[in-house]
Tab-separated table of C-alpha atoms in Angstrom:
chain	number	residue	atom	x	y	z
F	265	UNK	CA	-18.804	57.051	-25.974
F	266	UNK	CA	-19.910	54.353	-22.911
F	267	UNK	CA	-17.460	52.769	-20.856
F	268	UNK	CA	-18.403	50.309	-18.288
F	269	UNK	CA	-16.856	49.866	-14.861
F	270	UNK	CA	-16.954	46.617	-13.370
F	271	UNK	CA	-14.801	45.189	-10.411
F	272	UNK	CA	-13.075	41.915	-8.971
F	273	UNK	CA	-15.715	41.962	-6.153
F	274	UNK	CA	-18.406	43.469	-4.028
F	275	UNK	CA	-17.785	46.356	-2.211
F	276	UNK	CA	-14.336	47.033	-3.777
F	277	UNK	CA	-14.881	50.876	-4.740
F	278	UNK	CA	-16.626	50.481	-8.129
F	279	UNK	CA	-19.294	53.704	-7.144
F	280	UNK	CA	-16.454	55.526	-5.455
F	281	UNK	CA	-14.826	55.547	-8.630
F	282	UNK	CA	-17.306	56.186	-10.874
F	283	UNK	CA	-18.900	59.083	-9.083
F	284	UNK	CA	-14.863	60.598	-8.497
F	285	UNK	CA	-14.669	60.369	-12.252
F	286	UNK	CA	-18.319	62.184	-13.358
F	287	UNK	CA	-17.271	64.892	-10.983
F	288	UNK	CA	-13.632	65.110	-12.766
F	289	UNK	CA	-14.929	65.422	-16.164
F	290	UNK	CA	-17.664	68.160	-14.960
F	291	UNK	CA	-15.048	70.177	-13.168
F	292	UNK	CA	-13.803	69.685	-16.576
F	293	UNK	CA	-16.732	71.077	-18.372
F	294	UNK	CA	-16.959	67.135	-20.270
F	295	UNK	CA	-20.792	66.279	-21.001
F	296	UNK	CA	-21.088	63.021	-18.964
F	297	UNK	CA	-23.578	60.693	-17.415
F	298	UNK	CA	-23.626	57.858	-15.893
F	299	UNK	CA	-26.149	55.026	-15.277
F	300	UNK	CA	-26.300	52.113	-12.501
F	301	UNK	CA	-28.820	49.737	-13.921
F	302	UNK	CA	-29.253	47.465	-11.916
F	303	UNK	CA	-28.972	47.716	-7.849
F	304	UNK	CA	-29.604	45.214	-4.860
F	305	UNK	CA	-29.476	46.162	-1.107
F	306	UNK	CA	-31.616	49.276	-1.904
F	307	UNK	CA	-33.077	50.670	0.711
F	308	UNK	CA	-36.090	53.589	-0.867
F	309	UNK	CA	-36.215	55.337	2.599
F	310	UNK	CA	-32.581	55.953	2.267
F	311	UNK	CA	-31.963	56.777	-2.078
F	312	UNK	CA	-29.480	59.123	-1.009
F	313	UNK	CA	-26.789	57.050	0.292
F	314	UNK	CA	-27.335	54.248	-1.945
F	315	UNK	CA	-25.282	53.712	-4.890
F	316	UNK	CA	-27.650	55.630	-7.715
F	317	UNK	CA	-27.894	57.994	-4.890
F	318	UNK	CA	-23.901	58.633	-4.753
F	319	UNK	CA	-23.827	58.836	-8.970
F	320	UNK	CA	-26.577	61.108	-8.895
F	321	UNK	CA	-25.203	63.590	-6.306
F	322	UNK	CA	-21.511	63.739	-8.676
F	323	UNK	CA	-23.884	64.235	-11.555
F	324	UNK	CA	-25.326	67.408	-9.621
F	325	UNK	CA	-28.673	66.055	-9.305
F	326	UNK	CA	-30.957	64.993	-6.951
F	327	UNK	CA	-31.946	61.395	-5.089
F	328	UNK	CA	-35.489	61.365	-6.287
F	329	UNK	CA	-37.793	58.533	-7.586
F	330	UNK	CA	-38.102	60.249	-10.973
F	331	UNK	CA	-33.672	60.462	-11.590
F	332	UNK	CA	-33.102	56.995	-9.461
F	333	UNK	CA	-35.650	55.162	-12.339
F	334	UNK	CA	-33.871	57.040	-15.088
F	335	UNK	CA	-30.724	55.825	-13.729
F	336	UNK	CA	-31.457	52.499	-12.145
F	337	UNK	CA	-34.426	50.857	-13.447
F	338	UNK	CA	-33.309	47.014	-11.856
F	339	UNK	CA	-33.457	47.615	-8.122
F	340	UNK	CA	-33.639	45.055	-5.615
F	341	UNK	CA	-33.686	45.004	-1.448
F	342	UNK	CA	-31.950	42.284	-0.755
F	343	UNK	CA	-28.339	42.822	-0.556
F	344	UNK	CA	-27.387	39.761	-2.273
F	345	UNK	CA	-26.313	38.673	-6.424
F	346	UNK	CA	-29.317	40.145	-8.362
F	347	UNK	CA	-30.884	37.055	-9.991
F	348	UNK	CA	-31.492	35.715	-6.203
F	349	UNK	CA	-32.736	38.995	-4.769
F	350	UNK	CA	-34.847	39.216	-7.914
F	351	UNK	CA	-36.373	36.066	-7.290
F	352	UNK	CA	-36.965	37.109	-3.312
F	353	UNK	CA	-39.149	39.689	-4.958
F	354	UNK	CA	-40.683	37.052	-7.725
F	355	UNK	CA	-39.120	39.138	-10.193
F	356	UNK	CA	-36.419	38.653	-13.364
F	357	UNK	CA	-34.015	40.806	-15.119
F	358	UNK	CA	-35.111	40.622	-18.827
F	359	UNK	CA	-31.355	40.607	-20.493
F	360	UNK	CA	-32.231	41.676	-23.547
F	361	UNK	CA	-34.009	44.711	-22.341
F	362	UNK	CA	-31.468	45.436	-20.111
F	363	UNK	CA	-28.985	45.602	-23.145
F	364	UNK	CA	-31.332	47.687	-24.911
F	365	UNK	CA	-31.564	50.313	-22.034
F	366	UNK	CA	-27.650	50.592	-21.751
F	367	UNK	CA	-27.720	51.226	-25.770
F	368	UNK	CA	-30.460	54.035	-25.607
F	369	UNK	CA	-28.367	55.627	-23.267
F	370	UNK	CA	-25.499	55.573	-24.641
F	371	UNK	CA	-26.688	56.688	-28.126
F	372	UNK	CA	-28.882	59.570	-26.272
F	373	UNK	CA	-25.486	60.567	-24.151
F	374	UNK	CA	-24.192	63.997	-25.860
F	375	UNK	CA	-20.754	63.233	-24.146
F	376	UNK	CA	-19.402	59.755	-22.132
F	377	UNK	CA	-21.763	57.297	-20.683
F	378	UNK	CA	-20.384	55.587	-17.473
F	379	UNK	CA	-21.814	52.521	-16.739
F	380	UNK	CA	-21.599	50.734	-13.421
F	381	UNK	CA	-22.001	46.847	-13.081
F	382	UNK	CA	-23.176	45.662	-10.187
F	383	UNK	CA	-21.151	43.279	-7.996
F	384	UNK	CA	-18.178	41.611	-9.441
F	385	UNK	CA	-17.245	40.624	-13.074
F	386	UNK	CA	-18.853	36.710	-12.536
F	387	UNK	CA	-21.816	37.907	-10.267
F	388	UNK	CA	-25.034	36.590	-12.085
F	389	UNK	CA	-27.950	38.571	-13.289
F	390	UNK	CA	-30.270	35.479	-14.447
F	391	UNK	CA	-29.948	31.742	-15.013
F	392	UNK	CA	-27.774	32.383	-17.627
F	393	UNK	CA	-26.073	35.207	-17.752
F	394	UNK	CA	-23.229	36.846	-15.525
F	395	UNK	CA	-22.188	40.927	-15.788
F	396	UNK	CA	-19.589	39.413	-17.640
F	397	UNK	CA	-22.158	38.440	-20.102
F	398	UNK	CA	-23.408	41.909	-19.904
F	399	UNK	CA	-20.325	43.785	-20.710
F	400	UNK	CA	-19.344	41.432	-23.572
F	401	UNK	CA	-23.012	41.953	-25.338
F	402	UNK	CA	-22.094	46.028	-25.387
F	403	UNK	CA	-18.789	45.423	-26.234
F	404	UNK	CA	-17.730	48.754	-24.964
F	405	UNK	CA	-14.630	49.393	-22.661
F	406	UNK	CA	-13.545	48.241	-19.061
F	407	UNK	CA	-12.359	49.758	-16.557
F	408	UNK	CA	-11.947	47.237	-13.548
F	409	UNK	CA	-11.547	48.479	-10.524
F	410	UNK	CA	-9.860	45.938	-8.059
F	411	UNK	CA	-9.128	46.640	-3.575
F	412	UNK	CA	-5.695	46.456	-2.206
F	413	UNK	CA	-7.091	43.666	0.650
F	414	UNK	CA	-5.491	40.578	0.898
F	415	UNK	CA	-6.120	37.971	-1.865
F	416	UNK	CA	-6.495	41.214	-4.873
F	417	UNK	CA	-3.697	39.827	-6.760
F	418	UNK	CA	-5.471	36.188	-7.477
F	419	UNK	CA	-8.993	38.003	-7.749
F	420	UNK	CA	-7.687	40.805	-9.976
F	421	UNK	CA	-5.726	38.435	-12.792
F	422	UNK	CA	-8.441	36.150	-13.024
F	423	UNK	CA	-10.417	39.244	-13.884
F	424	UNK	CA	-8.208	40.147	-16.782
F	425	UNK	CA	-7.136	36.756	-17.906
F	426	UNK	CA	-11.148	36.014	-18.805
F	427	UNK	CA	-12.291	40.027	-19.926
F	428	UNK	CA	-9.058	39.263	-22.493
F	429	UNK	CA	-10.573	35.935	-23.269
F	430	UNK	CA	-13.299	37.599	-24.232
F	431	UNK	CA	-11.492	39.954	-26.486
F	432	UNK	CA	-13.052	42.879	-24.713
F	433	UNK	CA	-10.706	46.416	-24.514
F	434	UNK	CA	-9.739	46.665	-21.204
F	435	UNK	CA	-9.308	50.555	-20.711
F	436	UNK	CA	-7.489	50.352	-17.060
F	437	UNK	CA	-7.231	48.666	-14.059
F	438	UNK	CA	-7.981	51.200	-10.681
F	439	UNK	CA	-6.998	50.021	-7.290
F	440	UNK	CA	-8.904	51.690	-4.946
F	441	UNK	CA	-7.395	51.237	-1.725
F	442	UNK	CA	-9.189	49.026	0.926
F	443	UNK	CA	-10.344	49.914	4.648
F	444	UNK	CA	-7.653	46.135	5.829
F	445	UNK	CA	-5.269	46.038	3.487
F	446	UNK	CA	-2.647	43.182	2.631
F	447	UNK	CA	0.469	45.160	0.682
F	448	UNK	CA	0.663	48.691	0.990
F	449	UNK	CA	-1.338	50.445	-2.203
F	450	UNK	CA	1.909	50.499	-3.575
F	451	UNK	CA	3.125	47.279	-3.686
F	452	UNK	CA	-0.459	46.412	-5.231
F	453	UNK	CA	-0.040	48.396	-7.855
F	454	UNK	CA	3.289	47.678	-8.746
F	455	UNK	CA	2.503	43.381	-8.363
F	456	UNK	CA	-0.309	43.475	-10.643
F	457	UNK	CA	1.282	45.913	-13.000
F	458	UNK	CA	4.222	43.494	-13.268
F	459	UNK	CA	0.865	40.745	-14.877
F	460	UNK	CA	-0.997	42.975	-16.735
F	461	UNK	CA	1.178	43.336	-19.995
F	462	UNK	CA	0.347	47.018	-21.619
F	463	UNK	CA	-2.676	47.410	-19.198
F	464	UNK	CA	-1.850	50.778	-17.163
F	465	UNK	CA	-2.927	50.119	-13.251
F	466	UNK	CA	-3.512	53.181	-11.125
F	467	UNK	CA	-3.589	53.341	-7.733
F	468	UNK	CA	-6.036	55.475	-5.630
F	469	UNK	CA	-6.066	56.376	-2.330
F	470	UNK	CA	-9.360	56.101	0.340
F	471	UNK	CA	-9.471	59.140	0.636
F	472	UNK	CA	-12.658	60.882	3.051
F	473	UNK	CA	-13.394	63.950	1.005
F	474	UNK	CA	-13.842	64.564	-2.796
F	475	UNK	CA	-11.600	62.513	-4.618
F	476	UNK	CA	-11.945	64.091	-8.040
F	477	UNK	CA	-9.051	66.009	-8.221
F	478	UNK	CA	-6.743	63.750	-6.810
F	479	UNK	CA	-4.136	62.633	-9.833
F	480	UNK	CA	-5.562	59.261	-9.945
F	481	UNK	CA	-8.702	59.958	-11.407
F	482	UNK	CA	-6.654	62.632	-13.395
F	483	UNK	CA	-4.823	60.204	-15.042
F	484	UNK	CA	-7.760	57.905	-15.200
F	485	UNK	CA	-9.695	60.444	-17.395
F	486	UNK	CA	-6.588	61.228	-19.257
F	487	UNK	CA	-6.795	57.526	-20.461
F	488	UNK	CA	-10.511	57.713	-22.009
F	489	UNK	CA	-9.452	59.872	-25.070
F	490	UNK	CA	-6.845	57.318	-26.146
F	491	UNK	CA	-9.867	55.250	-26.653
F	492	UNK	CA	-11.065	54.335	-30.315
């Protein structure tokens, strides 16, 4: 099973997530993986910190060259959409084999494949083609994760209204709760809950230690086995 997680944004808690859920399902004893394709704003002298880095560390492995290539074989320095820090680089992201390394995966995964977009659900990759692009050529399941700052309630229904209009499953929606916030985590919850028809929204808090056992990502990996 692969699942992708994608967000309303930049910086809006897609890795936090991720990683909180791989260590969930390990504590667990679930066979999972997870796989960050493609990366800007990586810095090489720091792999551990960086976003394969983080994914790597919940999957109890190390930051080296050898697990950050198995994991994250797009990766860019500049910290900016990927098709213009490709080009800074005179490089491309070849779609097609970027599909085809998200498919190996997930057919060589013996348990769930977690795969984290980069940027937000519109960023683009090439020319062409957006993540949203991305996740409708798998055709595998969402999970968005959205923030709690001010202006999350026009960025998150957006979000759903065009992953529905692209008849993709939409597994959950995770708030993970901003540094600024606008309304309380609650009330974030609760406002786009009241939009999101049969969609469940969660609500998890920043916290500064291990999130994994908090009930959020409980609940979150409670969710995956009602999928098809």
């Amino acid at each position: 099973m692969a699942i992708f997680v994608t967000g309303t944004g930049t910086d809006v808690g897609k890795t936090f997530v991720a990683a909180a859920l791989v260590r969930h399902l390990r504590n667990a004893g679930q066979a999972v993986d997870a796989i960050k394709p493609v990366v800007s704003g990586f810095d090489p002298a720091a792999p551990a910190v960086s976003d394969p880095g983080v994914l790597l560390a919940a999957l109890g492995k190390s930051a080296t060259i050898e697990e950050i290539d198995r994991i994250s074989p797009w990766r860019f320095a500049a910290p900016m959409s990927p098709d213009l820090a490709a080009i800074r680089e005179g490089r491309s992201i070849d779609f097609n084999a970027l599909l085809a390394f998200c498919r190996k995966r997930a057919a060589e995964a013996a348990g769930i494949l977690i795969i984290e977009g980069v940027g937000g659900l519109m960023v683009p990759l090439d020319a062409k083609r957006t993540v949203l692009d991305w996740i409708t050529a798998l055709r595998v399941p969402v999970l968005l994760v959205a923030g709690s700052y001010l202006g999350t309630f026009s960025h998150t229904l957006t979000a759903l209204h065009v992953l529905a209009g692209r008849n993709l499953d939409i597994w959950a929606v995770v708030v993970s709760e901003s540094p600024s916030c606008g309304a309380s985590l609650e009330e974030t919850v609760a406002t786009i809950a009241r939009f999101a028809d049969s969609i469940e929204v969660i609500g998890l808090s920043r916290l500064s230690g291990d999130p994994s056992s908090h009930p959020a990502v409980a609940r979150i990996a409670q969710l995956l086995w009602r999928l098809p």
